[in-house]
PDB file of C-alpha atoms in Angstrom:
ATOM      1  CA  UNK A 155      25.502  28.035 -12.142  1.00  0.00           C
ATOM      2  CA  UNK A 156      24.167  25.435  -9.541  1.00  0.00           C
ATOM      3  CA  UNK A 157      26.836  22.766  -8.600  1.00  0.00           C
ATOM      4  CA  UNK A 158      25.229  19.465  -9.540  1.00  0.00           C
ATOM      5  CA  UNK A 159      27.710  17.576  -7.422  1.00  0.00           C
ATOM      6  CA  UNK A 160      27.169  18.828  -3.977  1.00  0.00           C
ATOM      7  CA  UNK A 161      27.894  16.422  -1.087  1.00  0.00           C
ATOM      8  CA  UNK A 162      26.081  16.867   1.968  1.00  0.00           C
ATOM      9  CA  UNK A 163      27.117  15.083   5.872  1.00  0.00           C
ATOM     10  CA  UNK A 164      24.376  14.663   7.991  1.00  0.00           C
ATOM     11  CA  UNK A 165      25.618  14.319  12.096  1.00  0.00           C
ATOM     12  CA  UNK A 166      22.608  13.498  14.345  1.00  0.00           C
ATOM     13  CA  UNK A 167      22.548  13.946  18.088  1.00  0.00           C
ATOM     14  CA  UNK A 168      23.269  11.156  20.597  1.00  0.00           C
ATOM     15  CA  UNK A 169      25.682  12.424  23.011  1.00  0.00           C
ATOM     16  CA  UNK A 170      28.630  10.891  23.623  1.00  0.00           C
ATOM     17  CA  UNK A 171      27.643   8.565  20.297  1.00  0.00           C
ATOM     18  CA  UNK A 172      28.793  11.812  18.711  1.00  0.00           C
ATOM     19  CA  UNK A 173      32.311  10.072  19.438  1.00  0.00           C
ATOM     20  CA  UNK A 174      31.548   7.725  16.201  1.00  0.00           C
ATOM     21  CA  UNK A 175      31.427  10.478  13.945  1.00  0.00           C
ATOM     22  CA  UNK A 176      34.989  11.411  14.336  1.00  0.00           C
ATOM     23  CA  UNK A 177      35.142   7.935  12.609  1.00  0.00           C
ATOM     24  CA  UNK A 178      33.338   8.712  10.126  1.00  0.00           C
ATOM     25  CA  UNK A 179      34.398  11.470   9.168  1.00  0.00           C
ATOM     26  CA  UNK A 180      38.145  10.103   9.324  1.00  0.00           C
ATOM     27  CA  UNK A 181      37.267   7.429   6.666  1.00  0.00           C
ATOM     28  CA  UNK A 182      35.712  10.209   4.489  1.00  0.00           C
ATOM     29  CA  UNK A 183      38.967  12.278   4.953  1.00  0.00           C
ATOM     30  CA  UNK A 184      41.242   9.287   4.070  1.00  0.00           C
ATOM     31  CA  UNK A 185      39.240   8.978   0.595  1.00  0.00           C
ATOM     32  CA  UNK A 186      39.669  12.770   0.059  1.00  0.00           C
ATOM     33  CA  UNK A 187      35.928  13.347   0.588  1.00  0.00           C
ATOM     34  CA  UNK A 188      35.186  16.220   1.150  1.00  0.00           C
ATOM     35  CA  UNK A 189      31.678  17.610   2.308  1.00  0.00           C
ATOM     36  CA  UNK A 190      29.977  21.165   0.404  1.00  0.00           C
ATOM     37  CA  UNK A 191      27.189  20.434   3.028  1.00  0.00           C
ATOM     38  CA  UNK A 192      27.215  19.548   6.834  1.00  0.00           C
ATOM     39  CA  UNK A 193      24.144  19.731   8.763  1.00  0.00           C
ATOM     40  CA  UNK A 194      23.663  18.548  12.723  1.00  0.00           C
ATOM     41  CA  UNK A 195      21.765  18.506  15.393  1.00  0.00           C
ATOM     42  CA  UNK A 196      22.287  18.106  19.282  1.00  0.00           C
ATOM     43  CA  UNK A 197      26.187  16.805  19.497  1.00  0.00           C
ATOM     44  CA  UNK A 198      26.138  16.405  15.189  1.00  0.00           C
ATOM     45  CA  UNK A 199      26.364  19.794  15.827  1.00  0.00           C
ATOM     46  CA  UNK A 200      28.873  20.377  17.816  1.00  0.00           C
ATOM     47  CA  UNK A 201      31.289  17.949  15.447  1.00  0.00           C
ATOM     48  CA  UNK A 202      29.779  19.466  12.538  1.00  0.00           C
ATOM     49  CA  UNK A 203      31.090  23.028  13.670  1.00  0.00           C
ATOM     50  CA  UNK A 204      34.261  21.703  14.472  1.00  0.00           C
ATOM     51  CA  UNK A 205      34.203  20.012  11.038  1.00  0.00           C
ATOM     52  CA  UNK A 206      33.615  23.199   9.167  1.00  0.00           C
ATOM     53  CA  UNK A 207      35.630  25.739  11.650  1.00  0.00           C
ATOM     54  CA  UNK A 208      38.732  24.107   9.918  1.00  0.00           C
ATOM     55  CA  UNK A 209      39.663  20.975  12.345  1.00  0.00           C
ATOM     56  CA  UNK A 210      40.588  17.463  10.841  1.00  0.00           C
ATOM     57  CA  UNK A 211      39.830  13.891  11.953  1.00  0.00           C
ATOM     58  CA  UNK A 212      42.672  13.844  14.476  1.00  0.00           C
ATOM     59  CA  UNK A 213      42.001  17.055  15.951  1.00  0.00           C
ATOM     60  CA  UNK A 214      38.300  16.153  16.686  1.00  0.00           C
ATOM     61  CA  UNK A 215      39.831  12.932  18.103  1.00  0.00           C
ATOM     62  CA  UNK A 216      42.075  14.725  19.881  1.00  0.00           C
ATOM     63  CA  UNK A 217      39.534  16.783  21.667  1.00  0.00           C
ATOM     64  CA  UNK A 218      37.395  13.913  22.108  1.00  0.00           C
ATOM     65  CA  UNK A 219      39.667  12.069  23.925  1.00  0.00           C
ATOM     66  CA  UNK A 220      40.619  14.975  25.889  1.00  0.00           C
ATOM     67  CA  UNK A 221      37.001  15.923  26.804  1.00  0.00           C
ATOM     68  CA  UNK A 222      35.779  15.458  30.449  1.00  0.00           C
ATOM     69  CA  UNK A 223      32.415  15.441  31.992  1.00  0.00           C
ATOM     70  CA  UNK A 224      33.772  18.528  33.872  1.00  0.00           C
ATOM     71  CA  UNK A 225      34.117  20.254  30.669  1.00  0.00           C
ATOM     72  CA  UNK A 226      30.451  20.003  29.939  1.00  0.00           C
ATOM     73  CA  UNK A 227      28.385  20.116  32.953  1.00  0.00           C
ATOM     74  CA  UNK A 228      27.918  20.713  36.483  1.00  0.00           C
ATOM     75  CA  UNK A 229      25.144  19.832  39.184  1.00  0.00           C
ATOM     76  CA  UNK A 230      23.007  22.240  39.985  1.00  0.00           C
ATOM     77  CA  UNK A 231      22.677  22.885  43.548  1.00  0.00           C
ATOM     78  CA  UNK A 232      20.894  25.700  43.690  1.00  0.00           C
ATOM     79  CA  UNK A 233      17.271  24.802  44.164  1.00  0.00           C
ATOM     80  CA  UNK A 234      16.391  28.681  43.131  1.00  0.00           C
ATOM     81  CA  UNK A 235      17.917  27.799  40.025  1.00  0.00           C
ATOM     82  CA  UNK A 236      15.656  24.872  38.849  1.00  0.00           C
ATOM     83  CA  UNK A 237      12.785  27.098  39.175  1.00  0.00           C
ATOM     84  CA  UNK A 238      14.326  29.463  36.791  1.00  0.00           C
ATOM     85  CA  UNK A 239      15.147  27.277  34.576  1.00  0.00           C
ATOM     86  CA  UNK A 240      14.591  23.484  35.234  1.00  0.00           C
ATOM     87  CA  UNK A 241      17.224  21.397  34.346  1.00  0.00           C
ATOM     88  CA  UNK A 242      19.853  18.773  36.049  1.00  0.00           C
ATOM     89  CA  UNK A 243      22.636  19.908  34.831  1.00  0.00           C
ATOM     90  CA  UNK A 244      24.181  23.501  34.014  1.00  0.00           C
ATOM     91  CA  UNK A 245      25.494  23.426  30.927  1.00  0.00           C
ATOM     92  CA  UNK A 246      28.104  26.712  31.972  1.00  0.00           C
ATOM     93  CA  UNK A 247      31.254  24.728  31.755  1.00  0.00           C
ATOM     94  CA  UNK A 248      30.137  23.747  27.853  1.00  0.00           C
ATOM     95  CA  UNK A 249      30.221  27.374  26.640  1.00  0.00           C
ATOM     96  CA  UNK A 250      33.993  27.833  27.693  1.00  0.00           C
ATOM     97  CA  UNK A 251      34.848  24.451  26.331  1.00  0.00           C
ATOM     98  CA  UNK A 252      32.814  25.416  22.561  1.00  0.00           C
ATOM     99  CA  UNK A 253      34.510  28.611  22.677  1.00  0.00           C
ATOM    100  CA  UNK A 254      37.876  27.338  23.218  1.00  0.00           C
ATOM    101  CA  UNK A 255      37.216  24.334  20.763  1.00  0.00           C
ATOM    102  CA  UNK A 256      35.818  25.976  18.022  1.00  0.00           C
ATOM    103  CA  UNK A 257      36.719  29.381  15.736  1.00  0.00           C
ATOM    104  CA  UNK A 258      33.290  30.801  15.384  1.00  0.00           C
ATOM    105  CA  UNK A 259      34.563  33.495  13.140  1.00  0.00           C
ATOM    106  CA  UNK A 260      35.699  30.511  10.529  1.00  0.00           C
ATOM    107  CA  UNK A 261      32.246  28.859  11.140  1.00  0.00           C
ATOM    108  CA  UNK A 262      29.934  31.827   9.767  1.00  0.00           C
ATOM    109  CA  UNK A 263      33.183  32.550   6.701  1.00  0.00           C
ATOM    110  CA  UNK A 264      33.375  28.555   5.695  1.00  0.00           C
ATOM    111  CA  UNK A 265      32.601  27.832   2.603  1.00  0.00           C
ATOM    112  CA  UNK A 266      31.158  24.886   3.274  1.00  0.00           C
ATOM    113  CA  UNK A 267      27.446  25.602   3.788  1.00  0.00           C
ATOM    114  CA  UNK A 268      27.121  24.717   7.985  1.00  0.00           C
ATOM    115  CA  UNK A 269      23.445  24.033   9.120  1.00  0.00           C
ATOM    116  CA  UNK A 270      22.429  23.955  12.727  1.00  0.00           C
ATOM    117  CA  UNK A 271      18.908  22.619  14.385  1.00  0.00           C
ATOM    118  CA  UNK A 272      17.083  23.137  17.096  1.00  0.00           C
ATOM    119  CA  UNK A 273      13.441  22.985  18.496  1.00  0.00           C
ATOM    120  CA  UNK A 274      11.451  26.420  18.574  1.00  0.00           C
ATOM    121  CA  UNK A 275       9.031  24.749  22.109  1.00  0.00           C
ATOM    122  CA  UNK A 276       6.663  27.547  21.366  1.00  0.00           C
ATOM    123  CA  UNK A 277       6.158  26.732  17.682  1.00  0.00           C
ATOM    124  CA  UNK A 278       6.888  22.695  18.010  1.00  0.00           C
ATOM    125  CA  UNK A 279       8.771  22.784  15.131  1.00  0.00           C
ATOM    126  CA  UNK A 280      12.534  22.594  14.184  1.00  0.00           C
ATOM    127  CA  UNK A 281      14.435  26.492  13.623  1.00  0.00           C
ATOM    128  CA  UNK A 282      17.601  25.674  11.013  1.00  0.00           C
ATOM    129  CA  UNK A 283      20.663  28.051  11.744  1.00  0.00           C
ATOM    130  CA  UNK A 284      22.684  29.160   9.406  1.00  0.00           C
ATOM    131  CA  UNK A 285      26.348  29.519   9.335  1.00  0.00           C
ATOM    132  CA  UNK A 286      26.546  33.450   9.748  1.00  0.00           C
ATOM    133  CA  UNK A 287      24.341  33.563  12.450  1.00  0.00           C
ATOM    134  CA  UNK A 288      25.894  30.822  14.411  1.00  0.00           C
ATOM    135  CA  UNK A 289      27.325  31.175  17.872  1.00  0.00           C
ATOM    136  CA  UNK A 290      28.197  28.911  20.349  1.00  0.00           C
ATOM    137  CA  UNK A 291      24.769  29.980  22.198  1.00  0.00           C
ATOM    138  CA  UNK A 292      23.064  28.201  18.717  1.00  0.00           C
ATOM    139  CA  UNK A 293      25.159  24.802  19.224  1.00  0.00           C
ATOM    140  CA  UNK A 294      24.101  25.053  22.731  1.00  0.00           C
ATOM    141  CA  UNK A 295      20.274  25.331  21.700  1.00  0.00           C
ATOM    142  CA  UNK A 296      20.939  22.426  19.741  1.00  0.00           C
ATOM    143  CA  UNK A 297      21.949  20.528  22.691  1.00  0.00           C
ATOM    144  CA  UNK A 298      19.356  21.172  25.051  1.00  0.00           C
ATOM    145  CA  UNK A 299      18.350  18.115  25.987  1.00  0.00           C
ATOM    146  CA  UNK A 300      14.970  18.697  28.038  1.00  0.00           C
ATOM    147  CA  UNK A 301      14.870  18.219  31.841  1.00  0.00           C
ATOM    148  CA  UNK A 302      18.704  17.386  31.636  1.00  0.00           C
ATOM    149  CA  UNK A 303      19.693  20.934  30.921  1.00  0.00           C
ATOM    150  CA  UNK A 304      18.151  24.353  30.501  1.00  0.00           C
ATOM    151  CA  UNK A 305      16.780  25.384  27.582  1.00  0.00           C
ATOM    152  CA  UNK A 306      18.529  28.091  25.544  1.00  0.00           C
ATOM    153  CA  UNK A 307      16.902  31.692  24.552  1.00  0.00           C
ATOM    154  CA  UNK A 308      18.172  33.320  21.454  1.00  0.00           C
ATOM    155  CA  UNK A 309      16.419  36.398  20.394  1.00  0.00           C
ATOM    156  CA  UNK A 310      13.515  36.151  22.780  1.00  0.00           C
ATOM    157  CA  UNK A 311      12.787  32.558  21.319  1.00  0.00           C
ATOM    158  CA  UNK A 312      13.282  29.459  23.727  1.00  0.00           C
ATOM    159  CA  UNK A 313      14.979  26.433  22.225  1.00  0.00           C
ATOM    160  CA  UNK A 314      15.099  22.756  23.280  1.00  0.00           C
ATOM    161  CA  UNK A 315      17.570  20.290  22.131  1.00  0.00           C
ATOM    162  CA  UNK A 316      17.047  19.504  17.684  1.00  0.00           C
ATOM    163  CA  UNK A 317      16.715  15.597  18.497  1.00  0.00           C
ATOM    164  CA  UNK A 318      13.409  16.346  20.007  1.00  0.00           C
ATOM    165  CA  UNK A 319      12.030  16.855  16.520  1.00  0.00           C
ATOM    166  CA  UNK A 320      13.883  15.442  14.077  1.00  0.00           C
ATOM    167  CA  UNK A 321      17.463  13.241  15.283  1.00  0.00           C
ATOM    168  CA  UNK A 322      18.812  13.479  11.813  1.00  0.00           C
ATOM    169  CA  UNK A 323      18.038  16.134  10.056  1.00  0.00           C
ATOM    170  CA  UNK A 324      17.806  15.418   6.183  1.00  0.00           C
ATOM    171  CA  UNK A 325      15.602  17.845   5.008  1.00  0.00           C
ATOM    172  CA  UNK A 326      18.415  20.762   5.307  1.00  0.00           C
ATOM    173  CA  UNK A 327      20.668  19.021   3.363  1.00  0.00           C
ATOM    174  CA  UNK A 328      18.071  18.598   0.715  1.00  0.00           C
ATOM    175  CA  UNK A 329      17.248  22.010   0.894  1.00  0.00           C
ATOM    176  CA  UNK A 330      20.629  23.409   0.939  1.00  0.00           C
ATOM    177  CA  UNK A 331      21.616  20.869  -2.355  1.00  0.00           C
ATOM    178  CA  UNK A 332      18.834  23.616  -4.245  1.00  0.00           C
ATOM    179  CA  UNK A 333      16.101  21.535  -3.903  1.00  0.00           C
ATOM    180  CA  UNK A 334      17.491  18.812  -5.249  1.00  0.00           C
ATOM    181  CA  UNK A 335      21.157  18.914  -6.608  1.00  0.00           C
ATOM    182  CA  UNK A 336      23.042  17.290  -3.693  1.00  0.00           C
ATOM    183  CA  UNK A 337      24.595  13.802  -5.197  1.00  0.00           C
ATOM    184  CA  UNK A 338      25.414  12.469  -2.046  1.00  0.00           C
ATOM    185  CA  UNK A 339      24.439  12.460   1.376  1.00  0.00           C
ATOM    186  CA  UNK A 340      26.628  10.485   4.475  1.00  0.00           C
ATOM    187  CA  UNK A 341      24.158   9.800   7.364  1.00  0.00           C
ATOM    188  CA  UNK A 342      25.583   9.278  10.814  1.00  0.00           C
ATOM    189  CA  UNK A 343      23.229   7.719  12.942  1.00  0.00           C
ATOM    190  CA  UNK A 344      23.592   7.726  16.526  1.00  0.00           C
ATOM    191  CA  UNK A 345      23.968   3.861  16.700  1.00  0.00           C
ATOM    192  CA  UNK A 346      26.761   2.060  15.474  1.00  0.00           C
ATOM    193  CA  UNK A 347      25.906  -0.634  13.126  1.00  0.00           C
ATOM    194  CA  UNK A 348      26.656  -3.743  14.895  1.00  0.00           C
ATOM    195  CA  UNK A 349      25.580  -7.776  14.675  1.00  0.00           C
ATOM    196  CA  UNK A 350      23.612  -8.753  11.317  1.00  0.00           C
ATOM    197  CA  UNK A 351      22.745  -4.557  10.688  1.00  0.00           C
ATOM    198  CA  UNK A 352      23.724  -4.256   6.836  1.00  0.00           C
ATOM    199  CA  UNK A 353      23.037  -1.094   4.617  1.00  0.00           C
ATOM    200  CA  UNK A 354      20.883  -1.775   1.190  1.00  0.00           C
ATOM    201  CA  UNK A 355      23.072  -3.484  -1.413  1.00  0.00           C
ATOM    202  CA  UNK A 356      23.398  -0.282  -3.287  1.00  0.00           C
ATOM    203  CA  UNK A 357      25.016   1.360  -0.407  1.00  0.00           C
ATOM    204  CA  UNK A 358      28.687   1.466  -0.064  1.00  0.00           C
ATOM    205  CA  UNK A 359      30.326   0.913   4.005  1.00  0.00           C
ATOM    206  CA  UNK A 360      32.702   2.020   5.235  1.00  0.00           C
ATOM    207  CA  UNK A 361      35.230  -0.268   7.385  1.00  0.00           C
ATOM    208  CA  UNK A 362      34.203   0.001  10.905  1.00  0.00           C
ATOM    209  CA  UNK A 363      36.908   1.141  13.154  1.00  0.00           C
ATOM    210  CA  UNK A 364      36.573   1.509  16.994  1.00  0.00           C
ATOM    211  CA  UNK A 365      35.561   5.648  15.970  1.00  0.00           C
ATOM    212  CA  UNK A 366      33.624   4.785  13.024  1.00  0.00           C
ATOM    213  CA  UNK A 367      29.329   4.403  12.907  1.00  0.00           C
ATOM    214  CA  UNK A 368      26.914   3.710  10.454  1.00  0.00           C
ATOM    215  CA  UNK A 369      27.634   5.538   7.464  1.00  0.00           C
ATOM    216  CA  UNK A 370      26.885   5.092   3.883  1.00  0.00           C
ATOM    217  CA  UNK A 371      27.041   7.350   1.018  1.00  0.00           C
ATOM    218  CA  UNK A 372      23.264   7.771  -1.011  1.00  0.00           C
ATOM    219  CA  UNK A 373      24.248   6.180  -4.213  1.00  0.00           C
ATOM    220  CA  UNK A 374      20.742   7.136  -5.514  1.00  0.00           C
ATOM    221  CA  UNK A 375      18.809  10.361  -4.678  1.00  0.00           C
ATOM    222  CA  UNK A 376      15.878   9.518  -1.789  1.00  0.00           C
ATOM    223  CA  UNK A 377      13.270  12.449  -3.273  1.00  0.00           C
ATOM    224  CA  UNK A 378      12.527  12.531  -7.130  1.00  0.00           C
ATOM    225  CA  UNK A 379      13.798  15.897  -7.360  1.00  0.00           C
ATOM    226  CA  UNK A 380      17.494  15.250  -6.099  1.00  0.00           C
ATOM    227  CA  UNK A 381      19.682  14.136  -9.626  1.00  0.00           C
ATOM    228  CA  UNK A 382      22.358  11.924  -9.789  1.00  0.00           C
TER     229      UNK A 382
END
């Protein structure tokens, strides 16, 4: 029987943004909210593997704080390189640091339905992983930002970074709620809400703390076919 009270977390990309979901996603564990959904792209879905491997708020914090630019990429200074693959950066160092982060083996056996984007360039058109086919080669697909770093080939297909087609990628979660049953869906954006920014009035906010972004639970279904 379909579970009419799915809740889905959206992470989109935005680099080190990403940093504001770990506040998010401590307010929602403070509440005891848990997600049955988490879908990202680019860094959402980096956090969102960490999120579903197992790791709470102050672990992702932990590593977050911990994380160095080191730890993610290096120059390349190989010109022979670039025409291999043309990109700034190699993204080398951020394989170790996935692996080490992250329990793939708990990612593709979570219960919580993980979904991971990225941009088929051949096609033009955004490829959704699913939890037990992801490795970290898919969350580094995800994060190929173009030009910046190389692109990623899985299975004779060549990915770019998610972002490039869709930043935050809703239509999974709608998907994955069976067309429709998914109550609730927490958006992370990749920019804080700051100044006069205010959510609808139907919305509920979360406090913002120096970790937290925009986020506000759907208190009403955005497609005719998601129920309440």
């Amino acid at each position: 029987m379909t579970n009419l009270h799915k809740r889905a977390l959206v992470l989109s990309g935005g680099g080190s943004r990403g940093a504001y979901h770990v506040g998010v996603y401590k307010y929602l564990e403070e509440k005891g909210l848990t997600p049955d959904i988490v879908v990202g792209t680019s860094i959402g879905a980096v956090n969102g593997a960490m999120i579903v491997s197992g790791l709470g708020a102050a672990d992702l914090e932990r590593e977050w704080r911990a994380l160095t630019a080191d730890q993610i990429h290096r120059l390349r200074l190989n010109p022979l390189e670039y025409f291999e693959k043309p990109s700034l950066l190699d993204t080398g160092p951020w394989a170790e640091t996935l692996e080490r982060q992250i329990s793939f083996h708990k990612v593709r056996t979570s219960p919580i339905a993980f979904r991971v984007t990225a941009t088929d360039i051949k096609r033009g058109r955004v490829r959704v992983f699913r939890n037990e086919e992801i490795t970290v080669r898919h969350l580094l697909a995800s994060c190929s930002i173009p030009v910046v770093y190389p692109w990623t080939e899985i299975d004779g297909v060549i990915y770019w970074d998610g972002a490039v087609v869709a930043n935050t990628p809703l239509r999974p979660a709608i998907d994955e709620g069976g067309g429709g049953d998914a109550n609730a869906a927490w958006c992370c954006s990749r920019r804080p809400a700051r100044g006069n920014s205010r959510p609808p009035a139907r919305w509920a906010t979360p406090p913002r703390t120096p970790l937290t972004s925009r986020c506000w639970p759907r208190s009403r279904p955005t497609r005719s076919r998601w129920r309440r």
